[in-house]
PDB file of N, CA, C and O in Angstrom:
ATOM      1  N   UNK A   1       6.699  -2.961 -10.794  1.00 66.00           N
ATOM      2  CA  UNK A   1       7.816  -3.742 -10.324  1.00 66.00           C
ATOM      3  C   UNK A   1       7.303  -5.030  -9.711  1.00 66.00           C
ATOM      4  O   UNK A   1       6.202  -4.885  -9.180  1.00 66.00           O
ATOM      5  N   UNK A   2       7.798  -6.223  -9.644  1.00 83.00           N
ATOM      6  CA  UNK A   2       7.639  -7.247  -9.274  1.00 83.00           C
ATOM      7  C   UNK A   2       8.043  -6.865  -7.929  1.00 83.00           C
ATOM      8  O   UNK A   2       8.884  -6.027  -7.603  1.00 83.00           O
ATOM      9  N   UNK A   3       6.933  -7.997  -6.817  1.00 88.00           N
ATOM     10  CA  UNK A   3       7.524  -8.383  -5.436  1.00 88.00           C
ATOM     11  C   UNK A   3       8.883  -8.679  -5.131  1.00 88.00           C
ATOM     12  O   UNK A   3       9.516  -8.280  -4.154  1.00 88.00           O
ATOM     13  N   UNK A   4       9.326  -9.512  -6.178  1.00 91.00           N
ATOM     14  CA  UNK A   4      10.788 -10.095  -6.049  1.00 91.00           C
ATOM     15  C   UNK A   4      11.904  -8.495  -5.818  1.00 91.00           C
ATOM     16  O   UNK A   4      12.791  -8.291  -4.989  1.00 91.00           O
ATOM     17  N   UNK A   5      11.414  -7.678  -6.836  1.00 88.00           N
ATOM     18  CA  UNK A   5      12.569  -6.757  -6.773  1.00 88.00           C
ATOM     19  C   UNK A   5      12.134  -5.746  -5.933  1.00 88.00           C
ATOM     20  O   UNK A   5      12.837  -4.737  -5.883  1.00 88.00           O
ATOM     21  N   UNK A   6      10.928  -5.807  -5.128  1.00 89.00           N
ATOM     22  CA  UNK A   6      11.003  -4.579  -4.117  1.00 89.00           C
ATOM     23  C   UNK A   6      11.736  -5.447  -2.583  1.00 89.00           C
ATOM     24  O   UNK A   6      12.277  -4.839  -1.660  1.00 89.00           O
ATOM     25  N   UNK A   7      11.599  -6.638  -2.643  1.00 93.00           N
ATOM     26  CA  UNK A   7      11.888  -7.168  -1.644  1.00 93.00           C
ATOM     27  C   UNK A   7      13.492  -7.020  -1.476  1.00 93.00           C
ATOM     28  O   UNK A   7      14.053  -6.686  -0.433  1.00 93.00           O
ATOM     29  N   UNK A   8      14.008  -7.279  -2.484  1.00 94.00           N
ATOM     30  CA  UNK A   8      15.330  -6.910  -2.994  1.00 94.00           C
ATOM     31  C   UNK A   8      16.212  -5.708  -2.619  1.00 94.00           C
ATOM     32  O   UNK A   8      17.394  -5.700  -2.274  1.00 94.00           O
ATOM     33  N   UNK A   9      14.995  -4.288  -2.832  1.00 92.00           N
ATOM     34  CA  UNK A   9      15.297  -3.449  -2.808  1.00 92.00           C
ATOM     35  C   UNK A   9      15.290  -2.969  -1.230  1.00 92.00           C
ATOM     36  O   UNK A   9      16.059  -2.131  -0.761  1.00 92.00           O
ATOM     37  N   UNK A  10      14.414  -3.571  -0.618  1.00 94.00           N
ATOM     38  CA  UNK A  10      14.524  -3.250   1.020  1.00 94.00           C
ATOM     39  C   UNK A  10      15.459  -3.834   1.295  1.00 94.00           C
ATOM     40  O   UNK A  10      16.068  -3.299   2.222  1.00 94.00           O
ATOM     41  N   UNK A  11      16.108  -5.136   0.754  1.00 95.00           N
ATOM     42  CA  UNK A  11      16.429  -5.966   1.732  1.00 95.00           C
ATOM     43  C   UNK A  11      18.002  -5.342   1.162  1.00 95.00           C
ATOM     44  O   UNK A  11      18.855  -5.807   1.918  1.00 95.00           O
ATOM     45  N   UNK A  12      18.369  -4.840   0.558  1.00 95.00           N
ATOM     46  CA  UNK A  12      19.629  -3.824   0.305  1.00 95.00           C
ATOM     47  C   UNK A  12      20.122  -2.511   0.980  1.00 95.00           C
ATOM     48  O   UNK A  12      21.250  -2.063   1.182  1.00 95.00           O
ATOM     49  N   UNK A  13      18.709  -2.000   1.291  1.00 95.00           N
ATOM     50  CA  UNK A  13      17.954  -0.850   2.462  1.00 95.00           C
ATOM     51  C   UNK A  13      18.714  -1.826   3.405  1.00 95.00           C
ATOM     52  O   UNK A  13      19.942  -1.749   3.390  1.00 95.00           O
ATOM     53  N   UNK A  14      18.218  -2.590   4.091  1.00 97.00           N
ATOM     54  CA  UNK A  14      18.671  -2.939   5.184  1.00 97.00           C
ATOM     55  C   UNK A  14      20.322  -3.332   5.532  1.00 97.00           C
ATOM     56  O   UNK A  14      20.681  -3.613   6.676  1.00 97.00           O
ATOM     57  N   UNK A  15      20.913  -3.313   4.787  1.00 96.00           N
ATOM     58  CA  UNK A  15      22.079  -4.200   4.306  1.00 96.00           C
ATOM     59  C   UNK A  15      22.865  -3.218   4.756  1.00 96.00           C
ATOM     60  O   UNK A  15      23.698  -3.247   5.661  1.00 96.00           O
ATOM     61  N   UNK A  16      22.482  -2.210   3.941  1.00 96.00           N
ATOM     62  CA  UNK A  16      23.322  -1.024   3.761  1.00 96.00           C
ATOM     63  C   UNK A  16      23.344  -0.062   5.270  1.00 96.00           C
ATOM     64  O   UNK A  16      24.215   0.751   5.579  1.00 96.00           O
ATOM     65  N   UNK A  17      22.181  -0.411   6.029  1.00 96.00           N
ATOM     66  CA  UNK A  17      21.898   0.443   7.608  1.00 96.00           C
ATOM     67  C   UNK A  17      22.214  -0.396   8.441  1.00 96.00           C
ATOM     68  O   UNK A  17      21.899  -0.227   9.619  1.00 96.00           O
ATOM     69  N   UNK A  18      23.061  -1.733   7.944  1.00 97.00           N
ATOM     70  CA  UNK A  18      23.615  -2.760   9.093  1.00 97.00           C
ATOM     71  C   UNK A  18      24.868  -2.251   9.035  1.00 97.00           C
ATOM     72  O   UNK A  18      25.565  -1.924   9.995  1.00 97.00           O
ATOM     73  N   UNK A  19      25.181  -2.183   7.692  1.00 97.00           N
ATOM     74  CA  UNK A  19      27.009  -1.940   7.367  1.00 97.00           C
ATOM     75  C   UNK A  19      27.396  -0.329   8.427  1.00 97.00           C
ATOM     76  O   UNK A  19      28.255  -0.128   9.286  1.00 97.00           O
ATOM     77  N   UNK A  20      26.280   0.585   7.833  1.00 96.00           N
ATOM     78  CA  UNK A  20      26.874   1.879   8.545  1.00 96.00           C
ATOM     79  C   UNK A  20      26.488   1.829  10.053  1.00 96.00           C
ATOM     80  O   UNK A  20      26.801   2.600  10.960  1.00 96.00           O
ATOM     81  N   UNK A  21      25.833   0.870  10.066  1.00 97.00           N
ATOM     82  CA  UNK A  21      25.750   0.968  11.880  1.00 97.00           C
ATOM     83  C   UNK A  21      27.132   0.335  12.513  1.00 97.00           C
ATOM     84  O   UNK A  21      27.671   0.786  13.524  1.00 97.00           O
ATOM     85  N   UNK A  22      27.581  -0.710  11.802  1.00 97.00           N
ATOM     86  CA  UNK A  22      28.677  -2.290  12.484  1.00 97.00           C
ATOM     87  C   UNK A  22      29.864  -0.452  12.211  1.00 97.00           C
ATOM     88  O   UNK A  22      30.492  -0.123  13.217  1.00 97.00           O
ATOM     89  N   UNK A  23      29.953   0.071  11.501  1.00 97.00           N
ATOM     90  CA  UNK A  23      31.095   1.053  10.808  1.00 97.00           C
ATOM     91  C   UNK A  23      30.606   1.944  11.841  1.00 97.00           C
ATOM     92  O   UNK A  23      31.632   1.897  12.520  1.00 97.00           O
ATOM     93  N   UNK A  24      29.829   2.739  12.511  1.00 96.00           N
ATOM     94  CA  UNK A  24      29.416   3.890  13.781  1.00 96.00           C
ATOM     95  C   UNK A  24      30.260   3.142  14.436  1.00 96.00           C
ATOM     96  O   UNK A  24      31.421   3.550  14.411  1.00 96.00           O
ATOM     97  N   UNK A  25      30.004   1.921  15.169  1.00 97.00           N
ATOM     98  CA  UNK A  25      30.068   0.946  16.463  1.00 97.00           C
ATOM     99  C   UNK A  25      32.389   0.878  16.336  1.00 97.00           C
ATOM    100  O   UNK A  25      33.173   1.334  17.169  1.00 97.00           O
ATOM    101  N   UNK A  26      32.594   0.434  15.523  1.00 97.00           N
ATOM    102  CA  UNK A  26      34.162  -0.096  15.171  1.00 97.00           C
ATOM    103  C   UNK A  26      34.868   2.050  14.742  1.00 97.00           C
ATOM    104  O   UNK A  26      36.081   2.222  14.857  1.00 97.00           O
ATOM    105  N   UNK A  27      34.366   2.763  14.504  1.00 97.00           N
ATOM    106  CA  UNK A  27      34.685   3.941  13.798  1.00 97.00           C
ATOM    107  C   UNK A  27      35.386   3.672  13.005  1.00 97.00           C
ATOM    108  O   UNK A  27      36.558   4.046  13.010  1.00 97.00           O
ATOM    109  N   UNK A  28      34.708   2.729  11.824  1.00 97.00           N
ATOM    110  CA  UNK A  28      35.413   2.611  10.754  1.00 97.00           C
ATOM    111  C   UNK A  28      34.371   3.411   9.994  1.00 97.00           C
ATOM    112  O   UNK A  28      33.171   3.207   9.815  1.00 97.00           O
ATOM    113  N   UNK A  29      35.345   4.573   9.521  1.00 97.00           N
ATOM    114  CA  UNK A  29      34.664   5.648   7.935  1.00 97.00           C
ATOM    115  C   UNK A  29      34.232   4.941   7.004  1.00 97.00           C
ATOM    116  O   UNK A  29      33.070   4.980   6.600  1.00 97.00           O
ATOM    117  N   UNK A  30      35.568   3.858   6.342  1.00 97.00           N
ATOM    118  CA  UNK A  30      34.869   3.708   5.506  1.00 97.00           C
ATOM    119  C   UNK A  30      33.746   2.625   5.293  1.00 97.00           C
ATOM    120  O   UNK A  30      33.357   2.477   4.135  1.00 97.00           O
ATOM    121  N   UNK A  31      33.116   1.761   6.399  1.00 97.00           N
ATOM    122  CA  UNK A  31      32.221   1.006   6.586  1.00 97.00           C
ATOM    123  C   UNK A  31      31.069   2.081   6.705  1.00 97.00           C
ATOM    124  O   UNK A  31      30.039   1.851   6.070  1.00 97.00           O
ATOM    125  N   UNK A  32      31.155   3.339   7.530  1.00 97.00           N
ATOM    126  CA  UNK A  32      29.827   3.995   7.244  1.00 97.00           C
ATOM    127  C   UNK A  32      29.811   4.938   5.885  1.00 97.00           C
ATOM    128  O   UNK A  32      28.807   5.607   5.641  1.00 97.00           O
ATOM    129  N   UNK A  33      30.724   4.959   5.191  1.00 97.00           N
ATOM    130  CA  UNK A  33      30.417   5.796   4.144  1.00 97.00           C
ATOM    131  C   UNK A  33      29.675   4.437   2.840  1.00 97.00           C
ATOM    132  O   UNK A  33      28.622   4.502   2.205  1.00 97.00           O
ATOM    133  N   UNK A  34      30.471   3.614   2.847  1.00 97.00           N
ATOM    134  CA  UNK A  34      29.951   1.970   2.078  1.00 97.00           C
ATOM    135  C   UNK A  34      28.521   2.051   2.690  1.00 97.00           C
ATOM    136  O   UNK A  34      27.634   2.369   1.898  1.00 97.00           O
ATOM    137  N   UNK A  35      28.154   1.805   4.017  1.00 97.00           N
ATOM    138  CA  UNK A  35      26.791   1.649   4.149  1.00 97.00           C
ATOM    139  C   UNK A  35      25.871   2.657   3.566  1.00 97.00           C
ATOM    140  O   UNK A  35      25.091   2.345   2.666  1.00 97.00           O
ATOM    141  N   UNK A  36      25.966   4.309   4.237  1.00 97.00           N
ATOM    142  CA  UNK A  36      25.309   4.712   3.484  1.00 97.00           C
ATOM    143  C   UNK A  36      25.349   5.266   2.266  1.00 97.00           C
ATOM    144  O   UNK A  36      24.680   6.299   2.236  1.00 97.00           O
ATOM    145  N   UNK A  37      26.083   4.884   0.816  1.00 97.00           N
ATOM    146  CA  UNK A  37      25.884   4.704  -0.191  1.00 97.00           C
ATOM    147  C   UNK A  37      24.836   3.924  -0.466  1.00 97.00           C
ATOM    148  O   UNK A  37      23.743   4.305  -0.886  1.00 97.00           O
ATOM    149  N   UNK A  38      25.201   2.723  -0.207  1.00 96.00           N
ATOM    150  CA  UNK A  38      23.994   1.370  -0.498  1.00 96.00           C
ATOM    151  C   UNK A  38      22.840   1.647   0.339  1.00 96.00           C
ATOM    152  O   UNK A  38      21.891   0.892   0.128  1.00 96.00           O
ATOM    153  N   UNK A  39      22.700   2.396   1.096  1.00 96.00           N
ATOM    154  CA  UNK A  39      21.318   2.669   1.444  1.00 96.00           C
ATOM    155  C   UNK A  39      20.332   3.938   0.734  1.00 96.00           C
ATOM    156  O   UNK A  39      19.122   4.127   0.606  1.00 96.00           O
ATOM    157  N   UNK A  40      21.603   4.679   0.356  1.00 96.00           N
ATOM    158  CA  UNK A  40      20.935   5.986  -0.686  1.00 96.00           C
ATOM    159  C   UNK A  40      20.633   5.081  -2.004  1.00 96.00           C
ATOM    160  O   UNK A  40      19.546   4.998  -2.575  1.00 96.00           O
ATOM    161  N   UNK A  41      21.733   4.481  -2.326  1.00 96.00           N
ATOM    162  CA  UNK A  41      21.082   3.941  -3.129  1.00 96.00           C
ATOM    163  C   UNK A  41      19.645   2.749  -3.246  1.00 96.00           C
ATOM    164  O   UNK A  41      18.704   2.830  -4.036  1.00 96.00           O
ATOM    165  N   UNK A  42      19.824   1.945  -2.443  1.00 95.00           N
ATOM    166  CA  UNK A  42      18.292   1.608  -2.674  1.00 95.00           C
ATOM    167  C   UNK A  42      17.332   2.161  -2.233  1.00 95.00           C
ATOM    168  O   UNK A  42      16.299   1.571  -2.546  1.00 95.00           O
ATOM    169  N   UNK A  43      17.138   3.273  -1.479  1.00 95.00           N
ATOM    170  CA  UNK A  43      16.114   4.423  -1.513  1.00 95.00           C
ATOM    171  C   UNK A  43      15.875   4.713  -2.718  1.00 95.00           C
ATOM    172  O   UNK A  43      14.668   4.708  -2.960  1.00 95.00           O
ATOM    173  N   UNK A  44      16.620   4.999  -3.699  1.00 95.00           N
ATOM    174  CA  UNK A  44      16.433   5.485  -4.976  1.00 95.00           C
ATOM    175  C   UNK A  44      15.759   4.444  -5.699  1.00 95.00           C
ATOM    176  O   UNK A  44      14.756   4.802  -6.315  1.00 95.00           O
ATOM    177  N   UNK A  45      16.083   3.253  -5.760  1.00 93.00           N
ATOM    178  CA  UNK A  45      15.781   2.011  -6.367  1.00 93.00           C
ATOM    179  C   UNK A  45      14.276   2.116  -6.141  1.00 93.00           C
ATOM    180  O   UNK A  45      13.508   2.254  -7.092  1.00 93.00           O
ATOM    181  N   UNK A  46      13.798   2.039  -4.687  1.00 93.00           N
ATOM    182  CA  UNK A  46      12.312   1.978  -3.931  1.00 93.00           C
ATOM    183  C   UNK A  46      11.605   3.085  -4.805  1.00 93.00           C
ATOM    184  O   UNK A  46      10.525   2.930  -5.375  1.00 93.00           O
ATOM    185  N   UNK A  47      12.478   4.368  -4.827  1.00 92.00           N
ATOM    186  CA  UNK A  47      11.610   5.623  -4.909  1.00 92.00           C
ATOM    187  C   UNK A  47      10.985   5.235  -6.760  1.00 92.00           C
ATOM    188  O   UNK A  47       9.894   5.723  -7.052  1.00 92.00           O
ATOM    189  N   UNK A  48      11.473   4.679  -7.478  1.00 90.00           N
ATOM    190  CA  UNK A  48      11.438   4.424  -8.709  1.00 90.00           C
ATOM    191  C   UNK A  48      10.881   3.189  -8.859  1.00 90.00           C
ATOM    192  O   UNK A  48      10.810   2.615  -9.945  1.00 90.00           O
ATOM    193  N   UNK A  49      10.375   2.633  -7.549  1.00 88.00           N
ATOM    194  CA  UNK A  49       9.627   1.674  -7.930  1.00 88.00           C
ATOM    195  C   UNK A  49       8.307   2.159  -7.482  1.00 88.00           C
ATOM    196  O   UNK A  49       7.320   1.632  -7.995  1.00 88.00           O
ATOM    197  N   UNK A  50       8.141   3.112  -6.575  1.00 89.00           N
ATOM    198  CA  UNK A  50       7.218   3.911  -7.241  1.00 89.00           C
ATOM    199  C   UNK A  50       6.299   4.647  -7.751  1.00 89.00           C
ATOM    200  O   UNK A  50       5.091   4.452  -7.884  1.00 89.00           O
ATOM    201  N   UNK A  51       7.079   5.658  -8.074  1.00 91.00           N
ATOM    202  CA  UNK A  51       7.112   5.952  -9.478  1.00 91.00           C
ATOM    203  C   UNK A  51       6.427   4.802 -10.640  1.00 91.00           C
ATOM    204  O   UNK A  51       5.221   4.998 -10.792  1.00 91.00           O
ATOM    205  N   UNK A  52       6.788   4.063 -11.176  1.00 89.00           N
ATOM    206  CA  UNK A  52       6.495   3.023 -11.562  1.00 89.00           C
ATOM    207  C   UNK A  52       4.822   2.410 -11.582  1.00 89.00           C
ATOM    208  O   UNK A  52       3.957   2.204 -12.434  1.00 89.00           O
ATOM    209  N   UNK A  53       4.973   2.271 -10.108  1.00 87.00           N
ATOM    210  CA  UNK A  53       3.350   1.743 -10.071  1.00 87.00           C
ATOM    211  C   UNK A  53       2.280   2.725  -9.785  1.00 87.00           C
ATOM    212  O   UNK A  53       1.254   2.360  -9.212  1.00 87.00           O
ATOM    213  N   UNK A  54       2.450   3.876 -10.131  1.00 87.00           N
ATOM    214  CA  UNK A  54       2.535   5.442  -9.689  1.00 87.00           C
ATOM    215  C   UNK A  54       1.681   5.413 -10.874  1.00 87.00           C
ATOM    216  O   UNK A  54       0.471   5.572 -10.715  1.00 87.00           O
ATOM    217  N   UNK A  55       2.349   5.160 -12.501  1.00 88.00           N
ATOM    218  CA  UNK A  55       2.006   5.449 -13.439  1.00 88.00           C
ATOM    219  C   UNK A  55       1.450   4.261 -13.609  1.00 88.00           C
ATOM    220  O   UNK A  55       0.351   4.356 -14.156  1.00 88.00           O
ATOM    221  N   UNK A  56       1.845   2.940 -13.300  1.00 85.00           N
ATOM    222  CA  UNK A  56       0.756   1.892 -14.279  1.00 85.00           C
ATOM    223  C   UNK A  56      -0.536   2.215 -13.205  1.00 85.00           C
ATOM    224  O   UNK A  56      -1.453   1.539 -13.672  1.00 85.00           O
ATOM    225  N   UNK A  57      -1.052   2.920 -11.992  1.00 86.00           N
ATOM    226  CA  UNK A  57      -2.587   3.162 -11.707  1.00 86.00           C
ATOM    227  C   UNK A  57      -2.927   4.016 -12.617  1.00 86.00           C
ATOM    228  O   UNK A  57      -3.924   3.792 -13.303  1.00 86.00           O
ATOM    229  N   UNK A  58      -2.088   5.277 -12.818  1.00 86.00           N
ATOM    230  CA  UNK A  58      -2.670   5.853 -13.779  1.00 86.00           C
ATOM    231  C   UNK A  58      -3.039   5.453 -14.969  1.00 86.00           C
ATOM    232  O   UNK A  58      -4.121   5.910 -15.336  1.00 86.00           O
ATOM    233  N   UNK A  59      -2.519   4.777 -15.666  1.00 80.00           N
ATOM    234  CA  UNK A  59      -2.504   3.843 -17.123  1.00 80.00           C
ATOM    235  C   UNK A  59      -3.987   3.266 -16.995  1.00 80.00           C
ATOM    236  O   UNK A  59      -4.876   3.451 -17.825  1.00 80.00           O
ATOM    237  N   UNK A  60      -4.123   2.382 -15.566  1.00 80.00           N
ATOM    238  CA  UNK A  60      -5.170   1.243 -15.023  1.00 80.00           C
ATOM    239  C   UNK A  60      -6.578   2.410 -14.938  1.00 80.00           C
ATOM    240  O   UNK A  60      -7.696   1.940 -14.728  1.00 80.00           O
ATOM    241  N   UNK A  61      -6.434   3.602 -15.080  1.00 82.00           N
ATOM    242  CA  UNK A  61      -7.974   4.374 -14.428  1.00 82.00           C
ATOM    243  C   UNK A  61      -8.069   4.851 -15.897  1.00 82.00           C
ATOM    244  O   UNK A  61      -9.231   5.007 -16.273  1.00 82.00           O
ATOM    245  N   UNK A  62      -7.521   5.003 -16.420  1.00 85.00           N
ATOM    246  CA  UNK A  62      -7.766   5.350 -17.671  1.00 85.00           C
ATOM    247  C   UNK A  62      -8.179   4.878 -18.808  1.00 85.00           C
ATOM    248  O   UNK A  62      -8.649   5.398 -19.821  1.00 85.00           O
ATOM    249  N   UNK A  63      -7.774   3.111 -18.280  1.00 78.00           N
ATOM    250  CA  UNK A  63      -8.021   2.151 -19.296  1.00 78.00           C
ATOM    251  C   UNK A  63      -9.780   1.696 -19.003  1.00 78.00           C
ATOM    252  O   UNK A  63     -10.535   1.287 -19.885  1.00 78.00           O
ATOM    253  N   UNK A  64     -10.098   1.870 -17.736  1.00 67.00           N
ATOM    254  CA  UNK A  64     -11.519   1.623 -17.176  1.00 67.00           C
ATOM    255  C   UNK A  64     -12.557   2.130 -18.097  1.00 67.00           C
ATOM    256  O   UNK A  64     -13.748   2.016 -17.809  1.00 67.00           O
TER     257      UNK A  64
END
């Protein structure tokens, strides 16, 4: 994965743990259920990135 899209991917992480916090603070549901969606989801995004560079080391020790 490129820098660009892990930076991306935190910075959605974060987005998403501002929204469900501002949504705790107001007890608005559906601001914390919106936040943490978008934060499960870019966990997932991260976790698959990787994954990703997970396998191109492996690819990289093999090619040695």
């Amino acid at each position: 994965m490129s820098f660009t899209d892990k930076v991306e991917h935190k910075a959605d992480e974060f987005k998403g743990a501002a929204k469900e916090k501002y949504g705790d603070m107001t007890d608005n549901e559906r601001l914390q259920a919106e936040g943490a969606a978008e934060r499960a989801a870019a966990k997932a995004k991260q976790a698959g990135d990787h994954v990703k560079d997970a396998g191109r080391n492996v690819a990289d020790a093999f090619d040695r």
